[in-house]
PDB file of C-alpha atoms in Angstrom:
ATOM      1  CA  UNK A  25     -76.199 127.150  84.603  1.00  0.00           C
ATOM      2  CA  UNK A  26     -78.157 124.181  83.348  1.00  0.00           C
ATOM      3  CA  UNK A  27     -80.469 124.409  86.379  1.00  0.00           C
ATOM      4  CA  UNK A  28     -81.095 128.109  85.741  1.00  0.00           C
ATOM      5  CA  UNK A  29     -81.992 127.446  82.086  1.00  0.00           C
ATOM      6  CA  UNK A  30     -84.287 124.618  83.151  1.00  0.00           C
ATOM      7  CA  UNK A  31     -85.979 126.901  85.780  1.00  0.00           C
ATOM      8  CA  UNK A  32     -86.526 129.666  83.191  1.00  0.00           C
ATOM      9  CA  UNK A  33     -87.933 127.117  80.755  1.00  0.00           C
ATOM     10  CA  UNK A  34     -90.469 125.987  83.337  1.00  0.00           C
ATOM     11  CA  UNK A  35     -91.497 129.481  84.531  1.00  0.00           C
ATOM     12  CA  UNK A  36     -92.053 131.134  81.136  1.00  0.00           C
ATOM     13  CA  UNK A  37     -95.062 128.912  80.174  1.00  0.00           C
ATOM     14  CA  UNK A  38     -96.532 129.385  83.665  1.00  0.00           C
ATOM     15  CA  UNK A  39     -96.234 133.200  83.441  1.00  0.00           C
ATOM     16  CA  UNK A  40     -97.757 133.211  79.959  1.00  0.00           C
ATOM     17  CA  UNK A  41    -100.650 131.102  81.220  1.00  0.00           C
ATOM     18  CA  UNK A  42    -101.310 133.475  84.149  1.00  0.00           C
ATOM     19  CA  UNK A  43    -101.186 136.485  81.813  1.00  0.00           C
ATOM     20  CA  UNK A  44    -103.618 134.863  79.404  1.00  0.00           C
ATOM     21  CA  UNK A  45    -106.046 134.105  82.236  1.00  0.00           C
ATOM     22  CA  UNK A  46    -105.729 137.689  83.470  1.00  0.00           C
ATOM     23  CA  UNK A  47    -106.566 139.061  80.011  1.00  0.00           C
ATOM     24  CA  UNK A  48    -109.573 136.734  79.735  1.00  0.00           C
ATOM     25  CA  UNK A  49    -110.884 137.970  83.094  1.00  0.00           C
ATOM     26  CA  UNK A  50    -110.643 141.659  82.084  1.00  0.00           C
ATOM     27  CA  UNK A  51    -112.560 141.049  78.868  1.00  0.00           C
ATOM     28  CA  UNK A  52    -115.244 139.052  80.733  1.00  0.00           C
ATOM     29  CA  UNK A  53    -115.872 141.633  83.432  1.00  0.00           C
ATOM     30  CA  UNK A  54    -116.134 144.422  80.874  1.00  0.00           C
ATOM     31  CA  UNK A  55    -119.045 142.657  79.123  1.00  0.00           C
ATOM     32  CA  UNK A  56    -122.531 143.775  80.225  1.00  0.00           C
ATOM     33  CA  UNK A  57    -124.365 141.216  82.311  1.00  0.00           C
ATOM     34  CA  UNK A  58    -127.954 140.167  81.647  1.00  0.00           C
ATOM     35  CA  UNK A  59    -129.117 142.264  84.575  1.00  0.00           C
ATOM     36  CA  UNK A  60    -127.330 145.379  83.395  1.00  0.00           C
ATOM     37  CA  UNK A  61    -128.772 144.943  79.898  1.00  0.00           C
ATOM     38  CA  UNK A  62    -132.281 144.707  81.368  1.00  0.00           C
ATOM     39  CA  UNK A  63    -131.596 147.773  83.505  1.00  0.00           C
ATOM     40  CA  UNK A  64    -130.591 149.733  80.412  1.00  0.00           C
ATOM     41  CA  UNK A  65    -133.645 148.531  78.501  1.00  0.00           C
ATOM     42  CA  UNK A  66    -135.992 149.692  81.257  1.00  0.00           C
ATOM     43  CA  UNK A  67    -135.191 153.282  80.299  1.00  0.00           C
ATOM     44  CA  UNK A  68    -135.989 152.855  76.591  1.00  0.00           C
ATOM     45  CA  UNK A  69    -139.098 154.636  75.308  1.00  0.00           C
ATOM     46  CA  UNK A  70    -140.766 152.130  72.965  1.00  0.00           C
ATOM     47  CA  UNK A  71    -144.398 153.038  72.175  1.00  0.00           C
ATOM     48  CA  UNK A  72    -144.263 150.655  69.192  1.00  0.00           C
ATOM     49  CA  UNK A  73    -144.314 147.715  71.631  1.00  0.00           C
ATOM     50  CA  UNK A  74    -147.833 148.591  72.789  1.00  0.00           C
ATOM     51  CA  UNK A  75    -151.276 148.886  71.241  1.00  0.00           C
ATOM     52  CA  UNK A  76    -152.606 152.396  70.637  1.00  0.00           C
ATOM     53  CA  UNK A  77    -155.974 151.719  72.269  1.00  0.00           C
ATOM     54  CA  UNK A  78    -156.548 148.990  74.862  1.00  0.00           C
ATOM     55  CA  UNK A  79    -159.907 147.959  76.348  1.00  0.00           C
ATOM     56  CA  UNK A  80    -158.590 146.905  79.717  1.00  0.00           C
ATOM     57  CA  UNK A  81    -160.674 144.251  81.534  1.00  0.00           C
ATOM     58  CA  UNK A  82    -162.572 145.192  84.697  1.00  0.00           C
ATOM     59  CA  UNK A  83    -164.419 142.906  87.080  1.00  0.00           C
ATOM     60  CA  UNK A  84    -166.922 143.446  89.867  1.00  0.00           C
ATOM     61  CA  UNK A  85    -165.188 145.082  92.808  1.00  0.00           C
ATOM     62  CA  UNK A  86    -164.615 142.802  95.775  1.00  0.00           C
ATOM     63  CA  UNK A  87    -165.800 143.841  99.207  1.00  0.00           C
ATOM     64  CA  UNK A  88    -166.202 142.486 102.672  1.00  0.00           C
ATOM     65  CA  UNK A  89    -169.483 140.824 103.712  1.00  0.00           C
ATOM     66  CA  UNK A  90    -171.654 142.374 106.404  1.00  0.00           C
ATOM     67  CA  UNK A  91    -173.076 140.924 109.603  1.00  0.00           C
ATOM     68  CA  UNK A  92    -176.643 141.743 110.582  1.00  0.00           C
ATOM     69  CA  UNK A  93    -176.920 143.237 114.038  1.00  0.00           C
ATOM     70  CA  UNK A  94    -178.011 146.127 116.203  1.00  0.00           C
ATOM     71  CA  UNK A  95    -175.911 148.280 118.526  1.00  0.00           C
ATOM     72  CA  UNK A  96    -175.883 147.345 122.228  1.00  0.00           C
ATOM     73  CA  UNK A  97    -178.325 149.209 124.431  1.00  0.00           C
ATOM     74  CA  UNK A  98    -175.567 151.084 126.290  1.00  0.00           C
ATOM     75  CA  UNK A  99    -174.032 152.438 123.064  1.00  0.00           C
ATOM     76  CA  UNK A 100    -174.672 156.091 122.182  1.00  0.00           C
ATOM     77  CA  UNK A 101    -175.430 157.321 118.667  1.00  0.00           C
ATOM     78  CA  UNK A 102    -172.928 160.128 117.961  1.00  0.00           C
ATOM     79  CA  UNK A 103    -172.942 160.468 114.152  1.00  0.00           C
ATOM     80  CA  UNK A 104    -175.600 159.913 111.511  1.00  0.00           C
ATOM     81  CA  UNK A 105    -175.492 160.346 107.733  1.00  0.00           C
ATOM     82  CA  UNK A 106    -178.531 159.917 105.439  1.00  0.00           C
ATOM     83  CA  UNK A 107    -177.938 158.672 101.903  1.00  0.00           C
ATOM     84  CA  UNK A 108    -179.613 160.692  99.161  1.00  0.00           C
ATOM     85  CA  UNK A 109    -182.894 159.509  97.591  1.00  0.00           C
ATOM     86  CA  UNK A 110    -183.312 156.647 100.061  1.00  0.00           C
ATOM     87  CA  UNK A 111    -184.260 155.673 103.587  1.00  0.00           C
ATOM     88  CA  UNK A 112    -180.739 154.390 104.247  1.00  0.00           C
ATOM     89  CA  UNK A 113    -178.417 155.871 106.855  1.00  0.00           C
ATOM     90  CA  UNK A 114    -174.885 155.312 108.137  1.00  0.00           C
ATOM     91  CA  UNK A 115    -174.613 155.463 111.943  1.00  0.00           C
ATOM     92  CA  UNK A 116    -171.659 155.612 114.314  1.00  0.00           C
ATOM     93  CA  UNK A 117    -172.094 154.495 117.918  1.00  0.00           C
ATOM     94  CA  UNK A 118    -169.784 155.041 120.859  1.00  0.00           C
ATOM     95  CA  UNK A 119    -169.496 152.677 123.798  1.00  0.00           C
ATOM     96  CA  UNK A 120    -167.061 152.363 126.705  1.00  0.00           C
ATOM     97  CA  UNK A 121    -165.717 155.233 128.740  1.00  0.00           C
ATOM     98  CA  UNK A 122    -164.097 158.399 127.438  1.00  0.00           C
ATOM     99  CA  UNK A 123    -160.677 157.057 128.438  1.00  0.00           C
ATOM    100  CA  UNK A 124    -160.903 154.121 125.997  1.00  0.00           C
ATOM    101  CA  UNK A 125    -163.959 154.617 123.763  1.00  0.00           C
ATOM    102  CA  UNK A 126    -165.059 152.011 121.217  1.00  0.00           C
ATOM    103  CA  UNK A 127    -166.575 153.286 117.969  1.00  0.00           C
ATOM    104  CA  UNK A 128    -168.691 150.998 115.787  1.00  0.00           C
ATOM    105  CA  UNK A 129    -170.371 151.664 112.458  1.00  0.00           C
ATOM    106  CA  UNK A 130    -173.840 150.421 111.449  1.00  0.00           C
ATOM    107  CA  UNK A 131    -175.785 150.591 108.192  1.00  0.00           C
ATOM    108  CA  UNK A 132    -179.531 151.055 108.505  1.00  0.00           C
ATOM    109  CA  UNK A 133    -181.720 150.267 105.496  1.00  0.00           C
ATOM    110  CA  UNK A 134    -185.472 150.428 105.058  1.00  0.00           C
ATOM    111  CA  UNK A 135    -186.151 147.278 107.101  1.00  0.00           C
ATOM    112  CA  UNK A 136    -182.698 146.041 108.088  1.00  0.00           C
ATOM    113  CA  UNK A 137    -179.624 146.942 110.072  1.00  0.00           C
ATOM    114  CA  UNK A 138    -176.074 145.743 109.474  1.00  0.00           C
ATOM    115  CA  UNK A 139    -172.789 146.082 111.323  1.00  0.00           C
ATOM    116  CA  UNK A 140    -170.106 147.898 109.359  1.00  0.00           C
ATOM    117  CA  UNK A 141    -167.516 147.019 111.990  1.00  0.00           C
ATOM    118  CA  UNK A 142    -165.142 148.661 114.416  1.00  0.00           C
ATOM    119  CA  UNK A 143    -163.835 152.090 113.421  1.00  0.00           C
ATOM    120  CA  UNK A 144    -160.230 152.181 114.544  1.00  0.00           C
ATOM    121  CA  UNK A 145    -158.663 155.522 115.491  1.00  0.00           C
ATOM    122  CA  UNK A 146    -161.917 157.354 114.823  1.00  0.00           C
ATOM    123  CA  UNK A 147    -161.880 161.083 115.595  1.00  0.00           C
ATOM    124  CA  UNK A 148    -165.276 162.586 116.344  1.00  0.00           C
ATOM    125  CA  UNK A 149    -164.179 165.938 114.899  1.00  0.00           C
ATOM    126  CA  UNK A 150    -162.848 164.682 111.559  1.00  0.00           C
ATOM    127  CA  UNK A 151    -164.617 164.696 108.194  1.00  0.00           C
ATOM    128  CA  UNK A 152    -165.649 161.079 107.838  1.00  0.00           C
ATOM    129  CA  UNK A 153    -168.166 160.645 105.001  1.00  0.00           C
ATOM    130  CA  UNK A 154    -169.053 162.206 101.616  1.00  0.00           C
ATOM    131  CA  UNK A 155    -172.078 161.572  99.376  1.00  0.00           C
ATOM    132  CA  UNK A 156    -171.609 160.116  95.885  1.00  0.00           C
ATOM    133  CA  UNK A 157    -174.164 162.269  94.084  1.00  0.00           C
ATOM    134  CA  UNK A 158    -173.312 160.827  90.662  1.00  0.00           C
ATOM    135  CA  UNK A 159    -175.092 157.581  91.584  1.00  0.00           C
ATOM    136  CA  UNK A 160    -178.591 157.391  90.107  1.00  0.00           C
ATOM    137  CA  UNK A 161    -181.450 154.966  89.657  1.00  0.00           C
ATOM    138  CA  UNK A 162    -181.743 152.188  92.225  1.00  0.00           C
ATOM    139  CA  UNK A 163    -178.466 153.005  93.953  1.00  0.00           C
ATOM    140  CA  UNK A 164    -177.326 155.502  96.582  1.00  0.00           C
ATOM    141  CA  UNK A 165    -173.963 155.644  98.276  1.00  0.00           C
ATOM    142  CA  UNK A 166    -171.194 157.467 100.062  1.00  0.00           C
ATOM    143  CA  UNK A 167    -167.438 157.285 100.518  1.00  0.00           C
ATOM    144  CA  UNK A 168    -166.212 156.794 104.063  1.00  0.00           C
ATOM    145  CA  UNK A 169    -162.837 158.212 104.998  1.00  0.00           C
ATOM    146  CA  UNK A 170    -162.207 156.234 108.183  1.00  0.00           C
ATOM    147  CA  UNK A 171    -160.532 152.871 108.859  1.00  0.00           C
ATOM    148  CA  UNK A 172    -163.199 150.189 109.331  1.00  0.00           C
ATOM    149  CA  UNK A 173    -164.028 146.508 109.310  1.00  0.00           C
ATOM    150  CA  UNK A 174    -162.300 143.252 110.109  1.00  0.00           C
ATOM    151  CA  UNK A 175    -159.342 143.729 107.784  1.00  0.00           C
ATOM    152  CA  UNK A 176    -158.797 147.340 108.835  1.00  0.00           C
ATOM    153  CA  UNK A 177    -159.615 148.930 105.491  1.00  0.00           C
ATOM    154  CA  UNK A 178    -158.160 152.428 105.331  1.00  0.00           C
ATOM    155  CA  UNK A 179    -161.224 153.860 103.556  1.00  0.00           C
ATOM    156  CA  UNK A 180    -164.070 152.554 101.423  1.00  0.00           C
ATOM    157  CA  UNK A 181    -167.445 152.924  99.706  1.00  0.00           C
ATOM    158  CA  UNK A 182    -170.922 152.005 100.957  1.00  0.00           C
ATOM    159  CA  UNK A 183    -173.538 151.315  98.275  1.00  0.00           C
ATOM    160  CA  UNK A 184    -177.255 150.876  99.041  1.00  0.00           C
ATOM    161  CA  UNK A 185    -179.716 149.210  96.638  1.00  0.00           C
ATOM    162  CA  UNK A 186    -183.209 150.566  97.291  1.00  0.00           C
ATOM    163  CA  UNK A 187    -185.283 147.764  95.764  1.00  0.00           C
ATOM    164  CA  UNK A 188    -183.558 144.896  97.549  1.00  0.00           C
ATOM    165  CA  UNK A 189    -182.796 146.779 100.793  1.00  0.00           C
ATOM    166  CA  UNK A 190    -179.213 145.501 100.493  1.00  0.00           C
ATOM    167  CA  UNK A 191    -175.710 146.944 100.808  1.00  0.00           C
ATOM    168  CA  UNK A 192    -172.445 146.501  98.952  1.00  0.00           C
ATOM    169  CA  UNK A 193    -169.214 147.441 100.731  1.00  0.00           C
ATOM    170  CA  UNK A 194    -166.059 148.196  98.741  1.00  0.00           C
ATOM    171  CA  UNK A 195    -162.985 148.208 100.972  1.00  0.00           C
ATOM    172  CA  UNK A 196    -160.291 148.362  98.248  1.00  0.00           C
ATOM    173  CA  UNK A 197    -158.949 145.104  99.767  1.00  0.00           C
ATOM    174  CA  UNK A 198    -157.369 147.097 102.566  1.00  0.00           C
ATOM    175  CA  UNK A 199    -155.364 149.431 100.302  1.00  0.00           C
ATOM    176  CA  UNK A 200    -155.636 153.202 100.283  1.00  0.00           C
ATOM    177  CA  UNK A 201    -157.542 154.508  97.247  1.00  0.00           C
ATOM    178  CA  UNK A 202    -157.936 158.198  96.417  1.00  0.00           C
ATOM    179  CA  UNK A 203    -160.814 159.689  94.368  1.00  0.00           C
ATOM    180  CA  UNK A 204    -159.665 161.432  91.184  1.00  0.00           C
ATOM    181  CA  UNK A 205    -161.374 162.083  87.874  1.00  0.00           C
ATOM    182  CA  UNK A 206    -158.953 160.403  85.464  1.00  0.00           C
ATOM    183  CA  UNK A 207    -161.026 160.976  82.304  1.00  0.00           C
ATOM    184  CA  UNK A 208    -162.524 164.389  83.226  1.00  0.00           C
ATOM    185  CA  UNK A 209    -166.141 163.242  82.884  1.00  0.00           C
ATOM    186  CA  UNK A 210    -167.292 164.566  86.257  1.00  0.00           C
ATOM    187  CA  UNK A 211    -167.379 161.092  87.848  1.00  0.00           C
ATOM    188  CA  UNK A 212    -164.383 160.167  90.031  1.00  0.00           C
ATOM    189  CA  UNK A 213    -162.469 156.929  89.917  1.00  0.00           C
ATOM    190  CA  UNK A 214    -160.885 155.601  93.104  1.00  0.00           C
ATOM    191  CA  UNK A 215    -157.212 155.001  92.399  1.00  0.00           C
ATOM    192  CA  UNK A 216    -154.548 153.161  94.347  1.00  0.00           C
ATOM    193  CA  UNK A 217    -151.140 154.138  92.966  1.00  0.00           C
ATOM    194  CA  UNK A 218    -149.225 151.273  94.560  1.00  0.00           C
ATOM    195  CA  UNK A 219    -145.635 152.493  94.218  1.00  0.00           C
ATOM    196  CA  UNK A 220    -144.436 150.234  97.058  1.00  0.00           C
ATOM    197  CA  UNK A 221    -145.469 147.046  95.254  1.00  0.00           C
ATOM    198  CA  UNK A 222    -142.829 145.070  93.364  1.00  0.00           C
ATOM    199  CA  UNK A 223    -143.301 145.826  90.552  1.00  0.00           C
ATOM    200  CA  UNK A 224    -145.404 148.982  91.102  1.00  0.00           C
ATOM    201  CA  UNK A 225    -149.000 148.825  89.833  1.00  0.00           C
ATOM    202  CA  UNK A 226    -152.050 151.054  89.416  1.00  0.00           C
ATOM    203  CA  UNK A 227    -155.339 149.879  90.936  1.00  0.00           C
ATOM    204  CA  UNK A 228    -158.542 151.503  89.563  1.00  0.00           C
ATOM    205  CA  UNK A 229    -162.133 151.287  90.839  1.00  0.00           C
ATOM    206  CA  UNK A 230    -164.817 152.892  88.634  1.00  0.00           C
ATOM    207  CA  UNK A 231    -168.599 153.207  88.596  1.00  0.00           C
ATOM    208  CA  UNK A 232    -170.260 151.472  85.632  1.00  0.00           C
ATOM    209  CA  UNK A 233    -173.771 152.925  85.381  1.00  0.00           C
ATOM    210  CA  UNK A 234    -175.122 150.324  82.958  1.00  0.00           C
ATOM    211  CA  UNK A 235    -174.230 147.565  85.431  1.00  0.00           C
ATOM    212  CA  UNK A 236    -175.258 149.531  88.554  1.00  0.00           C
ATOM    213  CA  UNK A 237    -172.003 148.638  90.295  1.00  0.00           C
ATOM    214  CA  UNK A 238    -168.386 149.516  90.896  1.00  0.00           C
ATOM    215  CA  UNK A 239    -165.833 147.517  88.916  1.00  0.00           C
ATOM    216  CA  UNK A 240    -162.095 147.302  89.496  1.00  0.00           C
ATOM    217  CA  UNK A 241    -158.824 146.268  87.933  1.00  0.00           C
ATOM    218  CA  UNK A 242    -155.105 146.237  88.603  1.00  0.00           C
ATOM    219  CA  UNK A 243    -153.139 147.194  85.514  1.00  0.00           C
ATOM    220  CA  UNK A 244    -151.017 144.113  84.963  1.00  0.00           C
ATOM    221  CA  UNK A 245    -149.677 142.216  81.987  1.00  0.00           C
ATOM    222  CA  UNK A 246    -152.435 140.545  79.955  1.00  0.00           C
ATOM    223  CA  UNK A 247    -151.308 138.361  77.050  1.00  0.00           C
ATOM    224  CA  UNK A 248    -154.599 138.865  75.192  1.00  0.00           C
ATOM    225  CA  UNK A 249    -154.010 142.613  75.131  1.00  0.00           C
ATOM    226  CA  UNK A 250    -150.285 142.463  74.399  1.00  0.00           C
ATOM    227  CA  UNK A 251    -150.105 139.480  72.009  1.00  0.00           C
ATOM    228  CA  UNK A 252    -146.461 139.899  71.068  1.00  0.00           C
ATOM    229  CA  UNK A 253    -145.214 139.351  74.603  1.00  0.00           C
ATOM    230  CA  UNK A 254    -144.727 136.219  76.669  1.00  0.00           C
ATOM    231  CA  UNK A 255    -147.561 135.351  79.052  1.00  0.00           C
ATOM    232  CA  UNK A 256    -145.246 135.343  82.061  1.00  0.00           C
ATOM    233  CA  UNK A 257    -143.654 138.680  81.246  1.00  0.00           C
ATOM    234  CA  UNK A 258    -143.297 140.957  84.278  1.00  0.00           C
ATOM    235  CA  UNK A 259    -144.289 144.577  83.805  1.00  0.00           C
ATOM    236  CA  UNK A 260    -145.034 147.641  85.900  1.00  0.00           C
ATOM    237  CA  UNK A 261    -147.510 150.538  85.873  1.00  0.00           C
ATOM    238  CA  UNK A 262    -147.495 153.815  87.780  1.00  0.00           C
ATOM    239  CA  UNK A 263    -149.685 156.922  87.714  1.00  0.00           C
ATOM    240  CA  UNK A 264    -148.319 160.460  87.374  1.00  0.00           C
ATOM    241  CA  UNK A 265    -149.845 163.938  87.371  1.00  0.00           C
ATOM    242  CA  UNK A 266    -148.024 166.675  85.479  1.00  0.00           C
ATOM    243  CA  UNK A 267    -149.430 170.107  84.617  1.00  0.00           C
ATOM    244  CA  UNK A 268    -152.930 168.946  85.508  1.00  0.00           C
ATOM    245  CA  UNK A 269    -152.822 165.815  83.324  1.00  0.00           C
ATOM    246  CA  UNK A 270    -153.007 162.250  84.633  1.00  0.00           C
ATOM    247  CA  UNK A 271    -151.096 159.589  82.727  1.00  0.00           C
ATOM    248  CA  UNK A 272    -149.810 156.094  83.418  1.00  0.00           C
ATOM    249  CA  UNK A 273    -146.370 154.763  82.564  1.00  0.00           C
ATOM    250  CA  UNK A 274    -146.451 151.070  81.609  1.00  0.00           C
ATOM    251  CA  UNK A 275    -143.294 149.103  80.852  1.00  0.00           C
ATOM    252  CA  UNK A 276    -141.205 145.971  81.159  1.00  0.00           C
ATOM    253  CA  UNK A 277    -137.616 144.949  80.479  1.00  0.00           C
ATOM    254  CA  UNK A 278    -137.974 145.774  76.769  1.00  0.00           C
ATOM    255  CA  UNK A 279    -139.328 149.297  77.033  1.00  0.00           C
ATOM    256  CA  UNK A 280    -142.149 151.526  78.200  1.00  0.00           C
ATOM    257  CA  UNK A 281    -144.893 153.848  76.955  1.00  0.00           C
ATOM    258  CA  UNK A 282    -147.455 156.269  78.406  1.00  0.00           C
ATOM    259  CA  UNK A 283    -151.245 155.974  78.537  1.00  0.00           C
ATOM    260  CA  UNK A 284    -154.262 157.984  79.615  1.00  0.00           C
ATOM    261  CA  UNK A 285    -157.368 156.360  81.110  1.00  0.00           C
ATOM    262  CA  UNK A 286    -160.661 156.985  79.322  1.00  0.00           C
ATOM    263  CA  UNK A 287    -163.845 155.137  80.407  1.00  0.00           C
ATOM    264  CA  UNK A 288    -162.171 151.759  80.779  1.00  0.00           C
ATOM    265  CA  UNK A 289    -159.767 152.219  77.864  1.00  0.00           C
ATOM    266  CA  UNK A 290    -156.030 152.824  77.990  1.00  0.00           C
ATOM    267  CA  UNK A 291    -155.057 155.197  75.183  1.00  0.00           C
ATOM    268  CA  UNK A 292    -151.464 155.892  74.228  1.00  0.00           C
ATOM    269  CA  UNK A 293    -150.250 159.323  75.231  1.00  0.00           C
ATOM    270  CA  UNK A 294    -147.087 160.672  73.605  1.00  0.00           C
ATOM    271  CA  UNK A 295    -145.679 163.581  75.630  1.00  0.00           C
ATOM    272  CA  UNK A 296    -142.837 165.766  74.450  1.00  0.00           C
ATOM    273  CA  UNK A 297    -140.824 164.651  77.471  1.00  0.00           C
ATOM    274  CA  UNK A 298    -140.509 160.859  77.152  1.00  0.00           C
ATOM    275  CA  UNK A 299    -138.134 160.107  80.029  1.00  0.00           C
ATOM    276  CA  UNK A 300    -139.085 157.219  82.322  1.00  0.00           C
ATOM    277  CA  UNK A 301    -140.711 158.684  85.425  1.00  0.00           C
ATOM    278  CA  UNK A 302    -140.636 155.281  87.121  1.00  0.00           C
ATOM    279  CA  UNK A 303    -136.879 154.962  86.629  1.00  0.00           C
ATOM    280  CA  UNK A 304    -136.370 158.462  88.035  1.00  0.00           C
ATOM    281  CA  UNK A 305    -138.587 157.621  91.004  1.00  0.00           C
ATOM    282  CA  UNK A 306    -136.572 154.465  91.728  1.00  0.00           C
ATOM    283  CA  UNK A 307    -133.248 156.302  91.422  1.00  0.00           C
ATOM    284  CA  UNK A 308    -134.462 159.047  93.764  1.00  0.00           C
ATOM    285  CA  UNK A 309    -135.373 156.418  96.377  1.00  0.00           C
ATOM    286  CA  UNK A 310    -131.944 154.820  96.106  1.00  0.00           C
ATOM    287  CA  UNK A 311    -130.300 158.154  96.924  1.00  0.00           C
ATOM    288  CA  UNK A 312    -132.358 158.708 100.087  1.00  0.00           C
TER     289      UNK A 312
END
């Protein structure tokens, strides 16, 4: 009997201790983690976190350099496109046999000729070039809708300066960019809506007439434009088109807002429907 009493006296504190630990564990796992809190906050519409009107910085668009050169004598000229108001032309030459043809692009100016590069997967029957008639003054140009160059750019822009007989090539750094008139002024911007980036980001290339050049930006966090946020804060941007209107959702872990693009400015747009399109897009991907 004494041994039984002693055994019960030992086991009761142990059982109470296990029960207490069990209760602690239930309360701990029911608390939201930091990650879950951030996930919840990503879906919060908070236009008050952002400025109403933001002059977003643009810089001169990067492009690949050209090599001077002429096509080999055995190559055959198969396509030619003359740029408006200039003596410049874009040429495509074909060499090799029909079984494995090699297509190469060249840019011919007033007194010079440059190699645009190999044109991978070129189809002789496809639409491959379009004039940019909005360019004026000393500049002519066209958009080319074929993969080209050393880095395999998916499409790009060729710009010719009459006075200096020189070219500027914009290859969108190898990304796909689509022309669309974001601010409805009759002049397209070339936009890369990079939804596969982590986090997603909008890349914009626009013509700046006063500088006679294309300028570009990637909409990222900039502490000078969002002074109340930490410099290292991660944020996302993504472009949407609804009922004929382009707008950009910008957000971070604290909240998001919507903006339209207007001649280099981001202006807050407050739609009736304020749900996070980016969150919906991510959830839809998770279910596929």
